[in-house]
Structures are given as C-alpha cells and as structure tokens.
Amino acid sequence: MSRRVLLLPGDGIGPEVVREARRVLDWANARYVLDLSFVEANLGGVAIDRDGAAYPDATRELARVADGILLGAVGGPKWDGLPAADRPERGLLAIRSDLDLFCNLRPAMLFPDLAAASSLRAELVSGLDVLIVRELTGGIYFGEPRGISVRPDGVREGVNTDRYSEEEIRRIGRLAFEAARKRGGRLCSVDKANVLEVTMLWREVMDSLSAEFSDVSLSHMYVDNAAMQLVREPRQFDVIVTGNLFGDILSDIAAMLTGSIGMLPSASLNADSCGLYEPVHGSAPDIAGEDRANPLATILSAAMLLRYSLSAANAADDIERAVSSVLEKGLRTGDIASGENDQQILGTEAMGDAVMAALQ
Ligand code: NAD
C-alpha cells in the first residue's frame, strides 16, 4: 500500500528548503520503488492567513493518517503581534501533542569538511556523529504539582515535579535501543541516579530493556559527567537517551559542537514510528525569499524520515553520502562558508542541484 508523506513547508525559508528536500524524496521514491505519495498542507503563519488557525482541521486530518511528515519552519515578524495563543508556533506545539510525539531525535553530525565551524578543535570533533534521544512529553516540564504559591509564613515558593512512569521510560528506552541498533550499537543512558529517585527508576527500566536488545551495549552516565564528556571527547558517544530536561540541555550542547544551525536535522516520533521531521533552525525571515537558505538540514531531515518512518535506510545512507560529497567538493551556502578560496558559494536551489547531481 502506498505510504503517505505530508509536507508542511510553513513560513519564511520553509517553502524554499522543503522544495529542495522534496527533490531528494522523489529521487528516493523512484530509485528504491518506495511507493510514496505526497500531499502538502498549511501549518503556522501561512495557515493563520489562509485557514484562520495555526493547525487547521484540514492539516490535522492529513497529519493523523500520514506515515511521515516533513516540516520547514514556522513563524515570522508578520505574526509577532498576535496574542501568544494564536501565534504560528502554537501550530507546532499542537501537532506535536496531537500526534503524541514523545521521542525527539537530535543527531549532531559534523561533516569532516566543516570541522572548522565547531567551537571545539577540529581534531576533537571531525567526523562526530552522536544521536541524542530525548523524552519530549513527560518529566519536569509537565509533572504535577507545579506552580508558585505563598507559604503560611508569607514566603513565595516555586515547585516543579520530575515524574516518569515505568511505561513512559520503557517506550522512550525501546525507541533508543532500536535507534542504536540501526547505528553503532552503543547506547548511553544519562540520568542523575545518585540523587534523584525518578532517575533511579529510569536506570532500572533501561537495564531491564537491555535483555531484549542483546546486540546493543548499554552504559549509564550521570548528567553532569555527560555534559563534561560531550565537550571533552564527544566522539565517544553513539546514541544518548535521556529525559526531557537533561535532553533539552545536552542536545543544545551537541548542536553547538557542529557549529552550523543550517546543517542540523531533527525528528519527533510517536509509538507508531510516525514522525515529524524538521530542521533545527527557524524560518530565518532575514533571508527568506532570497535563495540564500541552506537546504541541507531539511534534506538531512528527509533522510531521517526515510530511515525512521519509511524503513528505507539505504536511501537515507545515499542522501547523507551525497551531502558529504557536496561538502567535500567545497560547495557551500553562505552560512557554512569559511572564506577559504577553494570554496564555491551556492544559493538554495543550486545546493539542491548539487545534492541531486551527487545522488545521480
Ligand atoms: P532562525 O533559526 O530562524 O534564524 C537564526 C539565524 O540563523 C538567522 O540569522 C538566520 O538567517 C540563520 N539561519 C537559520 N536557518 C538558516 C538556514 N537554513 N540557512 C542559512 N541561515 C540560516 O531563528 P530566529 O531568528 O530566532 O527565529 C526566526 C523565526 O523562526 C521566529 O518567528 C521563530 O519563532 C521561528 N522559529 C521556528 C522554529 C520552528 O519552526 N521549529 C524554530 C526556531 C524558531
């Protein structure tokens, strides 16, 4: 049966980068006979303008039956004056919660030719390829009780609750083990089990899952050490799995190691492995419509879509290799150019052409 891919170009540079990613998806569809069908819908500011809501009903219906979703970016100055509840970014929160996307995958890959862009020395990061698996719908960001109250003695007090059930830990753990199995076979679970009971349970559940995945080697690390190791020797990691709060922080550290926001893909998955795939960057209104946006983060997000939601790992490998070979030739968009003379600066579409040429 044909599998449905929903494209949500969104706002700003979103349509420009999704257009280029669609070309590699079309290529994969033909090359590997994947029987994909594509449909496009509105999300974010464009949806507010055309349909009166950031996550319109028509988009919701298509999202609920899609096998995978590719998003550009949402938001922009045009909608900045709207009340918080009506802004384009609400569309993103709404689709994440509607589809119960509890598993966030953030790879931090550093192509060898971009090592100079990292905040760390090239020899520490060249070839870096870490995947951070972050639980996205539980933990301290959602736990009850929460709030700010006034104690009987008149002093104000703030409270948040870090809470995870065994089931929540098991479902994110299982996806992390599966991801590790598709990569280097090493999973590091990050917690603070020396202090926090919620993460003692986290560690226990990860250990119990380990029996089901004998081909994956599981290790544990405290979060303070993990933060230190990520900047000391980041290439020691293959896959890291952690809760919502620790994942938020560690994924941003890992992202900085790669140096360029225009290169970073991401995915958020639910229990059916349907996922929303999107570049980490926003809608970049400052360069929208100028053919200057780097499409590679979205092209790499399309590769993740093929790998994690469409079981087309070969196609994903080909696309990642094509991106790597384009960089090797010295082809760059403005955001990843380092000023060396052997580099050629391309626009969005020409970078898409270069990836297509490398694929063919
Ligand atoms: P941004 O990521 O859009 O831009 C930050 C800087 O990086 C800008 O200078 C931009 O030109 C540059 N940049 C970003 N992506 C690039 C690319 N692919 N190629 C070349 N340069 C690129 O972040 P911002 O400026 O803070 O936010 C702009 C808008 O995007 C806001 O409305 C914000 O709410 C929204 N936003 C959306 C998402 C999302 O849709 N997931 C994420 C972050 C921000």
GROMACS .gro file of N, CA and C in nm, residues 93-202:
model
  330
   93LEU      N    1   0.334   2.324   1.848
   93LEU     CA    2   0.304   2.257   1.975
   93LEU      C    3   0.180   2.170   1.958
   94ALA      N    4   0.080   2.222   1.884
   94ALA     CA    5  -0.046   2.150   1.868
   94ALA      C    6  -0.025   2.019   1.791
   95ILE      N    7   0.053   2.022   1.685
   95ILE     CA    8   0.071   1.899   1.606
   95ILE      C    9   0.154   1.797   1.686
   96ARG      N   10   0.252   1.847   1.764
   96ARG     CA   11   0.333   1.755   1.845
   96ARG      C   12   0.246   1.684   1.947
   97SER      N   13   0.155   1.759   2.010
   97SER     CA   14   0.075   1.695   2.114
   97SER      C   15  -0.037   1.611   2.051
   98ASP      N   16  -0.093   1.658   1.938
   98ASP     CA   17  -0.198   1.580   1.871
   98ASP      C   18  -0.147   1.441   1.831
   99LEU      N   19  -0.023   1.434   1.784
   99LEU     CA   20   0.030   1.306   1.735
   99LEU      C   21   0.107   1.230   1.844
  100ASP      N   22   0.110   1.285   1.965
  100ASP     CA   23   0.179   1.222   2.079
  100ASP      C   24   0.325   1.190   2.045
  101LEU      N   25   0.395   1.293   1.997
  101LEU     CA   26   0.534   1.275   1.955
  101LEU      C   27   0.625   1.284   2.078
  102PHE      N   28   0.646   1.172   2.144
  102PHE     CA   29   0.715   1.173   2.273
  102PHE      C   30   0.866   1.154   2.261
  103CYS      N   31   0.911   1.119   2.141
  103CYS     CA   32   1.053   1.084   2.126
  103CYS      C   33   1.120   1.179   2.029
  104ASN      N   34   1.213   1.257   2.080
  104ASN     CA   35   1.282   1.355   1.998
  104ASN      C   36   1.422   1.303   1.964
  105LEU      N   37   1.452   1.296   1.835
  105LEU     CA   38   1.584   1.251   1.791
  105LEU      C   39   1.660   1.370   1.737
  106ARG      N   40   1.774   1.400   1.799
  106ARG     CA   41   1.856   1.511   1.751
  106ARG      C   42   1.996   1.461   1.721
  107PRO      N   43   2.025   1.433   1.594
  107PRO     CA   44   2.162   1.394   1.562
  107PRO      C   45   2.252   1.516   1.559
  108ALA      N   46   2.372   1.501   1.606
  108ALA     CA   47   2.474   1.605   1.586
  108ALA      C   48   2.584   1.540   1.505
  109MET      N   49   2.582   1.573   1.377
  109MET     CA   50   2.678   1.514   1.284
  109MET      C   51   2.769   1.626   1.238
  110LEU      N   52   2.897   1.600   1.239
  110LEU     CA   53   2.986   1.703   1.186
  110LEU      C   54   3.059   1.646   1.066
  111PHE      N   55   3.021   1.697   0.949
  111PHE     CA   56   3.090   1.650   0.829
  111PHE      C   57   3.235   1.697   0.836
  112PRO      N   58   3.330   1.608   0.804
  112PRO     CA   59   3.472   1.640   0.823
  112PRO      C   60   3.510   1.774   0.760
  113ASP      N   61   3.446   1.808   0.645
  113ASP     CA   62   3.484   1.931   0.576
  113ASP      C   63   3.436   2.057   0.648
  114LEU      N   64   3.351   2.041   0.750
  114LEU     CA   65   3.302   2.159   0.823
  114LEU      C   66   3.362   2.169   0.962
  115ALA      N   67   3.466   2.089   0.989
  115ALA     CA   68   3.521   2.083   1.125
  115ALA      C   69   3.563   2.220   1.176
  116ALA      N   70   3.601   2.309   1.086
  116ALA     CA   71   3.648   2.442   1.129
  116ALA      C   72   3.536   2.525   1.190
  117ALA      N   73   3.409   2.489   1.161
  117ALA     CA   74   3.296   2.568   1.211
  117ALA      C   75   3.265   2.538   1.358
  118SER      N   76   3.321   2.431   1.413
  118SER     CA   77   3.290   2.392   1.551
  118SER      C   78   3.358   2.483   1.652
  119SER      N   79   3.297   2.492   1.771
  119SER     CA   80   3.360   2.569   1.878
  119SER      C   81   3.474   2.490   1.943
  120LEU      N   82   3.485   2.361   1.910
  120LEU     CA   83   3.598   2.280   1.961
  120LEU      C   84   3.704   2.262   1.852
  121ARG      N   85   3.821   2.222   1.895
  121ARG     CA   86   3.930   2.198   1.799
  121ARG      C   87   3.891   2.087   1.700
  122ALA      N   88   3.930   2.107   1.573
  122ALA     CA   89   3.889   2.015   1.466
  122ALA      C   90   3.922   1.869   1.501
  123GLU      N   91   4.038   1.845   1.563
  123GLU     CA   92   4.076   1.705   1.586
  123GLU      C   93   3.985   1.636   1.690
  124LEU      N   94   3.913   1.716   1.770
  124LEU     CA   95   3.821   1.657   1.868
  124LEU      C   96   3.685   1.622   1.807
  125VAL      N   97   3.648   1.695   1.700
  125VAL     CA   98   3.510   1.682   1.651
  125VAL      C   99   3.497   1.630   1.508
  126SER      N  100   3.607   1.626   1.435
  126SER     CA  101   3.597   1.585   1.295
  126SER      C  102   3.534   1.445   1.288
  127GLY      N  103   3.427   1.432   1.211
  127GLY     CA  104   3.360   1.303   1.198
  127GLY      C  105   3.263   1.271   1.311
  128LEU      N  106   3.238   1.369   1.397
  128LEU     CA  107   3.144   1.348   1.509
  128LEU      C  108   3.007   1.303   1.457
  129ASP      N  109   2.947   1.203   1.523
  129ASP     CA  110   2.816   1.154   1.481
  129ASP      C  111   2.745   1.098   1.605
  130VAL      N  112   2.678   1.187   1.677
  130VAL     CA  113   2.609   1.148   1.801
  130VAL      C  114   2.459   1.165   1.779
  131LEU      N  115   2.380   1.074   1.832
  131LEU     CA  116   2.235   1.090   1.826
  131LEU      C  117   2.182   1.106   1.969
  132ILE      N  118   2.113   1.216   1.995
  132ILE     CA  119   2.053   1.233   2.127
  132ILE      C  120   1.904   1.201   2.119
  133VAL      N  121   1.861   1.107   2.203
  133VAL     CA  122   1.720   1.068   2.208
  133VAL      C  123   1.663   1.128   2.337
  134ARG      N  124   1.574   1.224   2.318
  134ARG     CA  125   1.520   1.298   2.433
  134ARG      C  126   1.371   1.268   2.450
  135GLU      N  127   1.330   1.236   2.573
  135GLU     CA  128   1.187   1.219   2.601
  135GLU      C  129   1.125   1.359   2.597
  136LEU      N  130   1.010   1.372   2.527
  136LEU     CA  131   0.963   1.506   2.495
  136LEU      C  132   0.830   1.544   2.559
  137THR      N  133   0.758   1.450   2.615
  137THR     CA  134   0.623   1.485   2.663
  137THR      C  135   0.603   1.458   2.812
  138GLY      N  136   0.711   1.424   2.884
  138GLY     CA  137   0.697   1.396   3.028
  138GLY      C  138   0.803   1.469   3.109
  139GLY      N  139   0.828   1.416   3.229
  139GLY     CA  140   0.932   1.474   3.313
  139GLY      C  141   0.891   1.606   3.374
  140ILE      N  142   0.991   1.683   3.411
  140ILE     CA  143   0.968   1.802   3.494
  140ILE      C  144   0.894   1.913   3.418
  141TYR      N  145   0.896   1.910   3.284
  141TYR     CA  146   0.825   2.014   3.208
  141TYR      C  147   0.673   1.997   3.216
  142PHE      N  148   0.629   1.878   3.251
  142PHE     CA  149   0.484   1.852   3.253
  142PHE      C  150   0.433   1.803   3.389
  143GLY      N  151   0.525   1.758   3.479
  143GLY     CA  152   0.484   1.693   3.604
  143GLY      C  153   0.403   1.783   3.697
  144GLU      N  154   0.307   1.725   3.764
  144GLU     CA  155   0.226   1.795   3.864
  144GLU      C  156   0.262   1.740   4.002
  145PRO      N  157   0.255   1.816   4.113
  145PRO     CA  158   0.215   1.957   4.115
  145PRO      C  159   0.323   2.050   4.061
  146ARG      N  160   0.278   2.168   4.019
  146ARG     CA  161   0.368   2.272   3.972
  146ARG      C  162   0.307   2.407   4.006
  147GLY      N  163   0.388   2.509   4.010
  147GLY     CA  164   0.333   2.643   4.031
  147GLY      C  165   0.414   2.723   4.131
  148ILE      N  166   0.366   2.846   4.153
  148ILE     CA  167   0.428   2.933   4.253
  148ILE      C  168   0.319   2.965   4.353
  149SER      N  169   0.347   2.942   4.482
  149SER     CA  170   0.244   2.968   4.584
  149SER      C  171   0.306   3.046   4.700
  150VAL      N  172   0.220   3.092   4.789
  150VAL     CA  173   0.269   3.165   4.906
  150VAL      C  174   0.251   3.075   5.028
  151ARG      N  175   0.360   3.050   5.098
  151ARG     CA  176   0.355   2.963   5.217
  151ARG      C  177   0.285   3.037   5.331
  152PRO      N  178   0.244   2.962   5.436
  152PRO     CA  179   0.178   3.027   5.550
  152PRO      C  180   0.263   3.138   5.613
  153ASP      N  181   0.397   3.125   5.603
  153ASP     CA  182   0.482   3.230   5.662
  153ASP      C  183   0.499   3.349   5.567
  154GLY      N  184   0.426   3.348   5.452
  154GLY     CA  185   0.427   3.463   5.362
  154GLY      C  186   0.537   3.459   5.257
  155VAL      N  187   0.623   3.357   5.262
  155VAL     CA  188   0.733   3.349   5.165
  155VAL      C  189   0.684   3.273   5.041
  156ARG      N  190   0.715   3.325   4.922
  156ARG     CA  191   0.671   3.257   4.800
  156ARG      C  192   0.762   3.138   4.770
  157GLU      N  193   0.703   3.036   4.706
  157GLU     CA  194   0.776   2.912   4.680
  157GLU      C  195   0.740   2.862   4.539
  158GLY      N  196   0.840   2.822   4.464
  158GLY     CA  197   0.814   2.765   4.331
  158GLY      C  198   0.834   2.615   4.334
  159VAL      N  199   0.747   2.541   4.263
  159VAL     CA  200   0.755   2.395   4.264
  159VAL      C  201   0.738   2.339   4.123
  160ASN      N  202   0.825   2.245   4.086
  160ASN     CA  203   0.800   2.161   3.968
  160ASN      C  204   0.829   2.017   4.007
  161THR      N  205   0.772   1.926   3.933
  161THR     CA  206   0.781   1.786   3.972
  161THR      C  207   0.837   1.703   3.858
  162ASP      N  208   0.945   1.632   3.885
  162ASP     CA  209   1.001   1.544   3.783
  162ASP      C  210   0.938   1.407   3.801
  163ARG      N  211   0.854   1.368   3.707
  163ARG     CA  212   0.776   1.246   3.726
  163ARG      C  213   0.781   1.163   3.597
  164TYR      N  214   0.818   1.037   3.607
  164TYR     CA  215   0.812   0.945   3.493
  164TYR      C  216   0.755   0.813   3.538
  165SER      N  217   0.659   0.760   3.464
  165SER     CA  218   0.610   0.625   3.493
  165SER      C  219   0.701   0.525   3.422
  166GLU      N  220   0.695   0.401   3.469
  166GLU     CA  221   0.771   0.294   3.403
  166GLU      C  222   0.740   0.286   3.255
  167GLU      N  223   0.609   0.301   3.221
  167GLU     CA  224   0.568   0.289   3.080
  167GLU      C  225   0.633   0.398   2.996
  168GLU      N  226   0.634   0.521   3.051
  168GLU     CA  227   0.694   0.632   2.974
  168GLU      C  228   0.843   0.606   2.951
  169ILE      N  229   0.910   0.553   3.052
  169ILE     CA  230   1.054   0.528   3.038
  169ILE      C  231   1.076   0.413   2.939
  170ARG      N  232   0.991   0.312   2.950
  170ARG     CA  233   1.009   0.195   2.864
  170ARG      C  234   0.991   0.233   2.717
  171ARG      N  235   0.889   0.316   2.687
  171ARG     CA  236   0.863   0.344   2.544
  171ARG      C  237   0.974   0.429   2.482
  172ILE      N  238   1.030   0.523   2.558
  172ILE     CA  239   1.141   0.601   2.502
  172ILE      C  240   1.267   0.514   2.495
  173GLY      N  241   1.285   0.430   2.598
  173GLY     CA  242   1.401   0.341   2.601
  173GLY      C  243   1.400   0.247   2.481
  174ARG      N  244   1.284   0.194   2.452
  174ARG     CA  245   1.275   0.098   2.341
  174ARG      C  246   1.315   0.166   2.209
  175LEU      N  247   1.264   0.286   2.186
  175LEU     CA  248   1.299   0.357   2.062
  175LEU      C  249   1.449   0.388   2.057
  176ALA      N  250   1.506   0.419   2.174
  176ALA     CA  251   1.650   0.450   2.178
  176ALA      C  252   1.733   0.325   2.147
  177PHE      N  253   1.694   0.211   2.205
  177PHE     CA  254   1.765   0.085   2.174
  177PHE      C  255   1.753   0.054   2.025
  178GLU      N  256   1.632   0.075   1.970
  178GLU     CA  257   1.614   0.046   1.827
  178GLU      C  258   1.700   0.137   1.741
  179ALA      N  259   1.709   0.265   1.782
  179ALA     CA  260   1.792   0.359   1.706
  179ALA      C  261   1.939   0.316   1.714
  180ALA      N  262   1.983   0.274   1.833
  180ALA     CA  263   2.123   0.232   1.850
  180ALA      C  264   2.151   0.109   1.763
  181ARG      N  265   2.053   0.022   1.755
  181ARG     CA  266   2.067  -0.100   1.674
  181ARG      C  267   2.088  -0.064   1.526
  182LYS      N  268   2.024   0.047   1.481
  182LYS     CA  269   2.037   0.088   1.340
  182LYS      C  270   2.166   0.166   1.317
  183ARG      N  271   2.241   0.198   1.426
  183ARG     CA  272   2.364   0.275   1.411
  183ARG      C  273   2.482   0.194   1.462
  184GLY      N  274   2.556   0.251   1.559
  184GLY     CA  275   2.678   0.183   1.604
  184GLY      C  276   2.659   0.081   1.714
  185GLY      N  277   2.534   0.059   1.762
  185GLY     CA  278   2.508  -0.045   1.861
  185GLY      C  279   2.549  -0.008   2.003
  186ARG      N  280   2.571   0.122   2.032
  186ARG     CA  281   2.608   0.163   2.167
  186ARG      C  282   2.511   0.267   2.219
  187LEU      N  283   2.454   0.240   2.337
  187LEU     CA  284   2.356   0.333   2.394
  187LEU      C  285   2.403   0.376   2.532
  188CYS      N  286   2.408   0.508   2.554
  188CYS     CA  287   2.444   0.560   2.686
  188CYS      C  288   2.320   0.628   2.745
  189SER      N  289   2.273   0.576   2.858
  189SER     CA  290   2.158   0.635   2.925
  189SER      C  291   2.207   0.737   3.028
  190VAL      N  292   2.155   0.858   3.019
  190VAL     CA  293   2.203   0.966   3.106
  190VAL      C  294   2.099   0.996   3.213
  191ASP      N  295   2.143   1.000   3.339
  191ASP     CA  296   2.049   1.022   3.449
  191ASP      C  297   2.120   1.094   3.563
  192LYS      N  298   2.054   1.103   3.676
  192LYS     CA  299   2.118   1.156   3.797
  192LYS      C  300   2.075   1.062   3.909
  193ALA      N  301   2.104   0.931   3.884
  193ALA     CA  302   2.052   0.827   3.972
  193ALA      C  303   2.121   0.825   4.108
  194ASN      N  304   2.227   0.905   4.126
  194ASN     CA  305   2.289   0.913   4.259
  194ASN      C  306   2.209   1.006   4.351
  195VAL      N  307   2.115   1.083   4.294
  195VAL     CA  308   2.041   1.180   4.375
  195VAL      C  309   1.889   1.170   4.356
  196LEU      N  310   1.845   1.151   4.231
  196LEU     CA  311   1.702   1.162   4.202
  196LEU      C  312   1.636   1.025   4.185
  197GLU      N  313   1.533   0.999   4.267
  197GLU     CA  314   1.464   0.869   4.260
  197GLU      C  315   1.404   0.844   4.123
  198VAL      N  316   1.348   0.953   4.062
  198VAL     CA  317   1.285   0.934   3.932
  198VAL      C  318   1.386   0.878   3.832
  199THR      N  319   1.512   0.914   3.846
  199THR     CA  320   1.609   0.861   3.751
  199THR      C  321   1.669   0.727   3.800
  200MET      N  322   1.649   0.695   3.929
  200MET     CA  323   1.685   0.557   3.971
  200MET      C  324   1.593   0.459   3.898
  201LEU      N  325   1.464   0.496   3.892
  201LEU     CA  326   1.369   0.412   3.820
  201LEU      C  327   1.406   0.409   3.671
  202TRP      N  328   1.442   0.525   3.617
  202TRP     CA  329   1.485   0.536   3.476
  202TRP      C  330   1.595   0.433   3.448
   0.00000   0.00000   0.00000
